[in-house]
Amino acid sequence: MMESQSGDAVEPTVLLVGTFDTKAVELASIRAAIERLDGSVITLDASVGGRSVEGAADIPADVVARAAGLTLAELGALERGTAVSAMQKGVEAKTLDLFERGQAHGVLCAAGAGAHLVAPAFQRLPLGVPKLIVTPLASGARVFEPFVGIRDVAIMHSVADIAGVNAVTEKIYAQAAGYIVGAVRAMAGVEGESPNGKPTVAVSMNGNTTAGVTEVRERMTELEFVAFHANGAGGRAMESLVAEGEFSAVLDYTTTELCGHEVGGLMDPGPDRMEGAGKAGLPQVLVPGCLDLITCGRPEEAEREFPGRVYYPHNPELTLVRLTADEMFRLGEVFARKANAARGPTAICVPMGGFSAPDRKGGLFWDPEADGAFVDALQAKLTGNVQLHLVDAHINEPSFVDVVVDSLRAMIARHTTAVAREGGVVNVNR
Amino acid sequence: MMESQSGDAVEPTVLLVGTFDTKAVELASIRAAIERLDGSVITLDASVGGRSVEGAADIPADVVARAAGLTLAELGALERGTAVSAMQKGVEAKTLDLFERGQAHGVLCAAGAGAHLVAPAFQRLPLGVPKLIVTPLASGARVFEPFVGIRDVAIMHSVADIAGVNAVTEKIYAQAAGYIVGAVRAMAGVEGESPNGKPTVAVSMNGNTTAGVTEVRERMTELEFVAFHANGAGGRAMESLVAEGEFSAVLDYTTTELCGHEVGGLMDPGPDRMEGAGKAGLPQVLVPGCLDLITCGRPEEAEREFPGRVYYPHNPELTLVRLTADEMFRLGEVFARKANAARGPTAICVPMGGFSAPDRKGGLFWDPEADGAFVDALQAKLTGNVQLHLVDAHINEPSFVDVVVDSLRAMIARHTTAVAREGGVVNVNR
């Protein structure tokens, strides 16, 4: 049993989203499967065709269209791409509304192309709300991004099309019902606080910086670290959860995604990376981890896009490309601008012995002049409220970790003092 | 409660696979979450490092390595790629063994790069066995293929790395436990027979042939159709389930994937497409649906790979490319060879009014000479036991569907008679 906002006990309820104009039979079968497991269901019709099937869904297409400011007739008259965008907004509005009222506890979508329409709404729901998409599109060369974004979405490959109730699809529908009912039940008892009461700190990491980050974690046992993979999606997820207040500090050890945005390659986190903690006034330590490189695809792709560079094969699919002194000067300016804008205590620790695994004395990317250009820009642009530590060690060396650990403790202490002075409450339990 | 092979009632049991050398704490937390939901757990250690953590997993790494013919020391001495391949075999062997003995009813993997090692084993399990992979890799530009293959695998984006038990990962682990326990429980009651007792027929389909296939389904209500999307993965999934005996007939209405293998583009189903039904001796009807084209990526990619062709923009990401008379003659030979090899009743229906939506009189791909080359090759190469119907209609026209429906009924009847004559049992309930 779950508590609604009014305090009444309610059954775990699944919001089932699909296109009832073409898949009413299939969605009815899924609804029945959920109900056989004693789950409650609310259905929502995301059809864009502009007709509402009477009684097919609890939230019919015309109500969804109206949430996007359109009548069903207006929706039906739109060109398909525009209609999809409009309905997407309607599905999002109705979905968020249901969750804010506590009337649904998990979401399930079974669809073909409709999965693309529904996924953005699911991605708006908080972490920990079960979100399952069942679709034949989850296969082959299709990519995860449009389905999961930066959220804990689960996607199940339906093998066959969502068409009919037969010996194959029955197994798909029954599994989907079991997955979502099981997850909704399981989450009813989860609080989402730090399980051990320690302050929770976000940390950015990748294969190149794992050694250093692991050493930080082992030394700072007073904190609980949540690690995000610095691959574009990971950094965006971290920024998003920082903005939602999930963390009490940020250790941005692997800021290479800034290069992905400023220079290129596969790991662009968008323009807002390394800004969330500063905006939220959280204590933070910034490290130029892998800021000497961008990550590209196969060797031939890397050479086509960035000719005449030094390349480092990370694995057969990913090639690291060394950045130049000019690029690193520019990154230093960006780094300084973002650090200067921070409202909370901020320190930058720079490992002068190299920013990544190949960037070390004797390594393929070792280029003190280029790394020095980054430092020059920092020193030219940083304002007084940001601490800068230039450390004569490699990013994964214990003597560099020493400085990071001290800085993070100092920034957290400074933040605690500042909050106490302002009469605020220090939230050490998140 | 589920029945084991020996008839004893057993608790629903989840096989939990991961790398216990680096993630023992995280996997223990997931195990505990499953047990809180009254699920049983068997753990399997897929670590490739060559050391076994005493007591960490029920099936320790040395037992898994031994299933691949290696000692742990031998595994540890291998180059990483080779060690991963070896351990992959071991995980597969142990996983299949557990399922064949009825000792596990669903599988869960929580891992980083380890997810790639474990996924092939999960893909070997039958349709309807819940298979969930939780990983930060399920994001960004990564593709579904290595995780799902042609099976009903579900993948959940973990948002943060599987590292530590904290306010974020706790929500991920709890959801994962809920998903897999819920799905295993739900599947305990599912038989997997056709839910309405009708014979089940596999049919290949894509957007271009949906109209024709839908008309077939509406007319042949005595059959239950399972639709597979002709996009490479869908055709492979269909062939695989045909081989496993899931169907009593095949309507291969959309054989365009043969072009994907013979000519190129994005939708290569491998060399065995359109062979499974023939090998199994099933009645089948073959249609050259979209055999006039291949599917490529964005327009500029299509033009680079296949210059000087006629192109048809299917959507911004996919471009259809018209094939030439030479290519279609070659495809006719392949089509005939595969049809000739069939052991069961086989008919080919050719819509002379066009093989796809743009291949019709006045359409962008209309080219009777090229389509005629396909027919020439068929007529030259087909042997006597294959029926050939040349129909003066477009692939989605009712008069073409008439012939397909009659042919499919005739092939099924012929198969029924043949089986009865041989004293066999006609399996009409699958």
PDB file of N, CA and C in Angstrom, chain B residues 21-66:
ATOM      1  N   ASP B  21      34.905  -9.275  -8.120  1.00  0.00           N
ATOM      2  CA  ASP B  21      36.217  -8.774  -7.691  1.00  0.00           C
ATOM      3  C   ASP B  21      36.172  -7.271  -7.424  1.00  0.00           C
ATOM      4  N   THR B  22      35.321  -6.536  -8.154  1.00  0.00           N
ATOM      5  CA  THR B  22      35.253  -5.082  -7.952  1.00  0.00           C
ATOM      6  C   THR B  22      33.903  -4.615  -7.420  1.00  0.00           C
ATOM      7  N   LYS B  23      32.854  -5.437  -7.514  1.00  0.00           N
ATOM      8  CA  LYS B  23      31.509  -4.961  -7.165  1.00  0.00           C
ATOM      9  C   LYS B  23      30.795  -5.866  -6.157  1.00  0.00           C
ATOM     10  N   ALA B  24      31.544  -6.464  -5.257  1.00  0.00           N
ATOM     11  CA  ALA B  24      30.936  -7.390  -4.294  1.00  0.00           C
ATOM     12  C   ALA B  24      29.918  -6.674  -3.402  1.00  0.00           C
ATOM     13  N   VAL B  25      30.253  -5.466  -2.964  1.00  0.00           N
ATOM     14  CA  VAL B  25      29.361  -4.723  -2.060  1.00  0.00           C
ATOM     15  C   VAL B  25      28.051  -4.387  -2.764  1.00  0.00           C
ATOM     16  N   GLU B  26      28.163  -3.930  -4.005  1.00  0.00           N
ATOM     17  CA  GLU B  26      26.988  -3.524  -4.766  1.00  0.00           C
ATOM     18  C   GLU B  26      26.093  -4.736  -5.046  1.00  0.00           C
ATOM     19  N   LEU B  27      26.721  -5.861  -5.424  1.00  0.00           N
ATOM     20  CA  LEU B  27      25.939  -7.057  -5.741  1.00  0.00           C
ATOM     21  C   LEU B  27      25.296  -7.635  -4.481  1.00  0.00           C
ATOM     22  N   ALA B  28      25.979  -7.496  -3.350  1.00  0.00           N
ATOM     23  CA  ALA B  28      25.382  -7.954  -2.088  1.00  0.00           C
ATOM     24  C   ALA B  28      24.146  -7.124  -1.764  1.00  0.00           C
ATOM     25  N   SER B  29      24.202  -5.834  -2.079  1.00  0.00           N
ATOM     26  CA  SER B  29      23.054  -4.960  -1.819  1.00  0.00           C
ATOM     27  C   SER B  29      21.867  -5.354  -2.702  1.00  0.00           C
ATOM     28  N   ILE B  30      22.148  -5.712  -3.956  1.00  0.00           N
ATOM     29  CA  ILE B  30      21.072  -6.137  -4.864  1.00  0.00           C
ATOM     30  C   ILE B  30      20.494  -7.472  -4.396  1.00  0.00           C
ATOM     31  N   ARG B  31      21.389  -8.367  -3.997  1.00  0.00           N
ATOM     32  CA  ARG B  31      20.927  -9.661  -3.477  1.00  0.00           C
ATOM     33  C   ARG B  31      19.976  -9.441  -2.294  1.00  0.00           C
ATOM     34  N   ALA B  32      20.373  -8.565  -1.388  1.00  0.00           N
ATOM     35  CA  ALA B  32      19.536  -8.307  -0.208  1.00  0.00           C
ATOM     36  C   ALA B  32      18.188  -7.723  -0.624  1.00  0.00           C
ATOM     37  N   ALA B  33      18.203  -6.847  -1.638  1.00  0.00           N
ATOM     38  CA  ALA B  33      16.946  -6.240  -2.101  1.00  0.00           C
ATOM     39  C   ALA B  33      16.014  -7.307  -2.678  1.00  0.00           C
ATOM     40  N   ILE B  34      16.577  -8.269  -3.399  1.00  0.00           N
ATOM     41  CA  ILE B  34      15.749  -9.360  -3.950  1.00  0.00           C
ATOM     42  C   ILE B  34      15.184 -10.201  -2.813  1.00  0.00           C
ATOM     43  N   GLU B  35      16.023 -10.479  -1.827  1.00  0.00           N
ATOM     44  CA  GLU B  35      15.570 -11.321  -0.713  1.00  0.00           C
ATOM     45  C   GLU B  35      14.506 -10.612   0.126  1.00  0.00           C
ATOM     46  N   ARG B  36      14.612  -9.278   0.224  1.00  0.00           N
ATOM     47  CA  ARG B  36      13.554  -8.534   0.934  1.00  0.00           C
ATOM     48  C   ARG B  36      12.202  -8.709   0.251  1.00  0.00           C
ATOM     49  N   LEU B  37      12.232  -8.981  -1.064  1.00  0.00           N
ATOM     50  CA  LEU B  37      10.990  -9.205  -1.812  1.00  0.00           C
ATOM     51  C   LEU B  37      10.631 -10.692  -1.852  1.00  0.00           C
ATOM     52  N   ASP B  38      11.266 -11.477  -0.976  1.00  0.00           N
ATOM     53  CA  ASP B  38      11.015 -12.920  -0.884  1.00  0.00           C
ATOM     54  C   ASP B  38      11.416 -13.674  -2.140  1.00  0.00           C
ATOM     55  N   GLY B  39      12.389 -13.144  -2.875  1.00  0.00           N
ATOM     56  CA  GLY B  39      12.949 -13.888  -3.999  1.00  0.00           C
ATOM     57  C   GLY B  39      14.198 -14.626  -3.538  1.00  0.00           C
ATOM     58  N   SER B  40      14.494 -15.753  -4.182  1.00  0.00           N
ATOM     59  CA  SER B  40      15.748 -16.450  -3.913  1.00  0.00           C
ATOM     60  C   SER B  40      16.790 -15.996  -4.930  1.00  0.00           C
ATOM     61  N   VAL B  41      18.054 -16.092  -4.562  1.00  0.00           N
ATOM     62  CA  VAL B  41      19.131 -15.609  -5.426  1.00  0.00           C
ATOM     63  C   VAL B  41      20.238 -16.649  -5.508  1.00  0.00           C
ATOM     64  N   ILE B  42      20.741 -16.864  -6.732  1.00  0.00           N
ATOM     65  CA  ILE B  42      22.005 -17.572  -6.925  1.00  0.00           C
ATOM     66  C   ILE B  42      22.948 -16.563  -7.567  1.00  0.00           C
ATOM     67  N   THR B  43      24.152 -16.378  -7.009  1.00  0.00           N
ATOM     68  CA  THR B  43      25.085 -15.406  -7.581  1.00  0.00           C
ATOM     69  C   THR B  43      26.170 -16.119  -8.382  1.00  0.00           C
ATOM     70  N   LEU B  44      26.601 -15.448  -9.454  1.00  0.00           N
ATOM     71  CA  LEU B  44      27.640 -16.000 -10.332  1.00  0.00           C
ATOM     72  C   LEU B  44      28.693 -14.920 -10.579  1.00  0.00           C
ATOM     73  N   ASP B  45      29.952 -15.271 -10.371  1.00  0.00           N
ATOM     74  CA  ASP B  45      31.048 -14.302 -10.495  1.00  0.00           C
ATOM     75  C   ASP B  45      31.674 -14.387 -11.884  1.00  0.00           C
ATOM     76  N   ALA B  46      31.524 -13.309 -12.664  1.00  0.00           N
ATOM     77  CA  ALA B  46      32.041 -13.266 -14.035  1.00  0.00           C
ATOM     78  C   ALA B  46      33.359 -12.498 -14.125  1.00  0.00           C
ATOM     79  N   SER B  47      34.050 -12.325 -13.009  1.00  0.00           N
ATOM     80  CA  SER B  47      35.306 -11.554 -13.011  1.00  0.00           C
ATOM     81  C   SER B  47      36.358 -12.222 -13.890  1.00  0.00           C
ATOM     82  N   VAL B  48      37.075 -11.403 -14.659  1.00  0.00           N
ATOM     83  CA  VAL B  48      38.088 -11.957 -15.557  1.00  0.00           C
ATOM     84  C   VAL B  48      39.499 -11.787 -15.015  1.00  0.00           C
ATOM     85  N   GLY B  49      39.629 -11.172 -13.841  1.00  0.00           N
ATOM     86  CA  GLY B  49      40.954 -10.835 -13.325  1.00  0.00           C
ATOM     87  C   GLY B  49      41.788 -12.037 -12.916  1.00  0.00           C
ATOM     88  N   GLY B  50      41.153 -13.207 -12.799  1.00  0.00           N
ATOM     89  CA  GLY B  50      41.920 -14.389 -12.453  1.00  0.00           C
ATOM     90  C   GLY B  50      42.048 -14.618 -10.962  1.00  0.00           C
ATOM     91  N   ARG B  51      41.255 -13.869 -10.154  1.00  0.00           N
ATOM     92  CA  ARG B  51      41.250 -14.217  -8.736  1.00  0.00           C
ATOM     93  C   ARG B  51      39.804 -14.414  -8.294  1.00  0.00           C
ATOM     94  N   SER B  52      39.622 -15.354  -7.388  1.00  0.00           N
ATOM     95  CA  SER B  52      38.295 -15.674  -6.893  1.00  0.00           C
ATOM     96  C   SER B  52      38.205 -15.127  -5.479  1.00  0.00           C
ATOM     97  N   VAL B  53      37.153 -14.362  -5.199  1.00  0.00           N
ATOM     98  CA  VAL B  53      36.984 -13.844  -3.851  1.00  0.00           C
ATOM     99  C   VAL B  53      36.250 -14.905  -3.039  1.00  0.00           C
ATOM    100  N   GLU B  54      36.912 -15.405  -2.031  1.00  0.00           N
ATOM    101  CA  GLU B  54      36.385 -16.505  -1.217  1.00  0.00           C
ATOM    102  C   GLU B  54      34.975 -16.192  -0.721  1.00  0.00           C
ATOM    103  N   GLY B  55      34.040 -17.068  -1.049  1.00  0.00           N
ATOM    104  CA  GLY B  55      32.686 -16.938  -0.509  1.00  0.00           C
ATOM    105  C   GLY B  55      31.868 -15.803  -1.088  1.00  0.00           C
ATOM    106  N   ALA B  56      32.402 -15.076  -2.080  1.00  0.00           N
ATOM    107  CA  ALA B  56      31.684 -13.910  -2.604  1.00  0.00           C
ATOM    108  C   ALA B  56      30.450 -14.325  -3.394  1.00  0.00           C
ATOM    109  N   ALA B  57      30.582 -15.370  -4.210  1.00  0.00           N
ATOM    110  CA  ALA B  57      29.479 -15.770  -5.077  1.00  0.00           C
ATOM    111  C   ALA B  57      29.196 -17.256  -4.920  1.00  0.00           C
ATOM    112  N   ASP B  58      27.936 -17.635  -5.143  1.00  0.00           N
ATOM    113  CA  ASP B  58      27.570 -19.048  -5.050  1.00  0.00           C
ATOM    114  C   ASP B  58      28.295 -19.860  -6.120  1.00  0.00           C
ATOM    115  N   ILE B  59      28.422 -19.267  -7.312  1.00  0.00           N
ATOM    116  CA  ILE B  59      29.197 -19.905  -8.381  1.00  0.00           C
ATOM    117  C   ILE B  59      30.425 -19.030  -8.593  1.00  0.00           C
ATOM    118  N   PRO B  60      31.546 -19.386  -7.949  1.00  0.00           N
ATOM    119  CA  PRO B  60      32.714 -18.500  -7.970  1.00  0.00           C
ATOM    120  C   PRO B  60      33.410 -18.496  -9.332  1.00  0.00           C
ATOM    121  N   ALA B  61      34.281 -17.512  -9.512  1.00  0.00           N
ATOM    122  CA  ALA B  61      34.941 -17.306 -10.806  1.00  0.00           C
ATOM    123  C   ALA B  61      35.709 -18.538 -11.258  1.00  0.00           C
ATOM    124  N   ASP B  62      36.295 -19.291 -10.321  1.00  0.00           N
ATOM    125  CA  ASP B  62      37.086 -20.447 -10.768  1.00  0.00           C
ATOM    126  C   ASP B  62      36.190 -21.534 -11.360  1.00  0.00           C
ATOM    127  N   VAL B  63      34.976 -21.669 -10.831  1.00  0.00           N
ATOM    128  CA  VAL B  63      34.043 -22.653 -11.392  1.00  0.00           C
ATOM    129  C   VAL B  63      33.589 -22.208 -12.789  1.00  0.00           C
ATOM    130  N   VAL B  64      33.371 -20.897 -12.950  1.00  0.00           N
ATOM    131  CA  VAL B  64      32.964 -20.372 -14.258  1.00  0.00           C
ATOM    132  C   VAL B  64      34.094 -20.552 -15.268  1.00  0.00           C
ATOM    133  N   ALA B  65      35.322 -20.243 -14.846  1.00  0.00           N
ATOM    134  CA  ALA B  65      36.476 -20.404 -15.736  1.00  0.00           C
ATOM    135  C   ALA B  65      36.626 -21.868 -16.143  1.00  0.00           C
ATOM    136  N   ARG B  66      36.418 -22.763 -15.182  1.00  0.00           N
ATOM    137  CA  ARG B  66      36.563 -24.186 -15.481  1.00  0.00           C
ATOM    138  C   ARG B  66      35.540 -24.633 -16.531  1.00  0.00           C
TER     139      ARG B  66
END
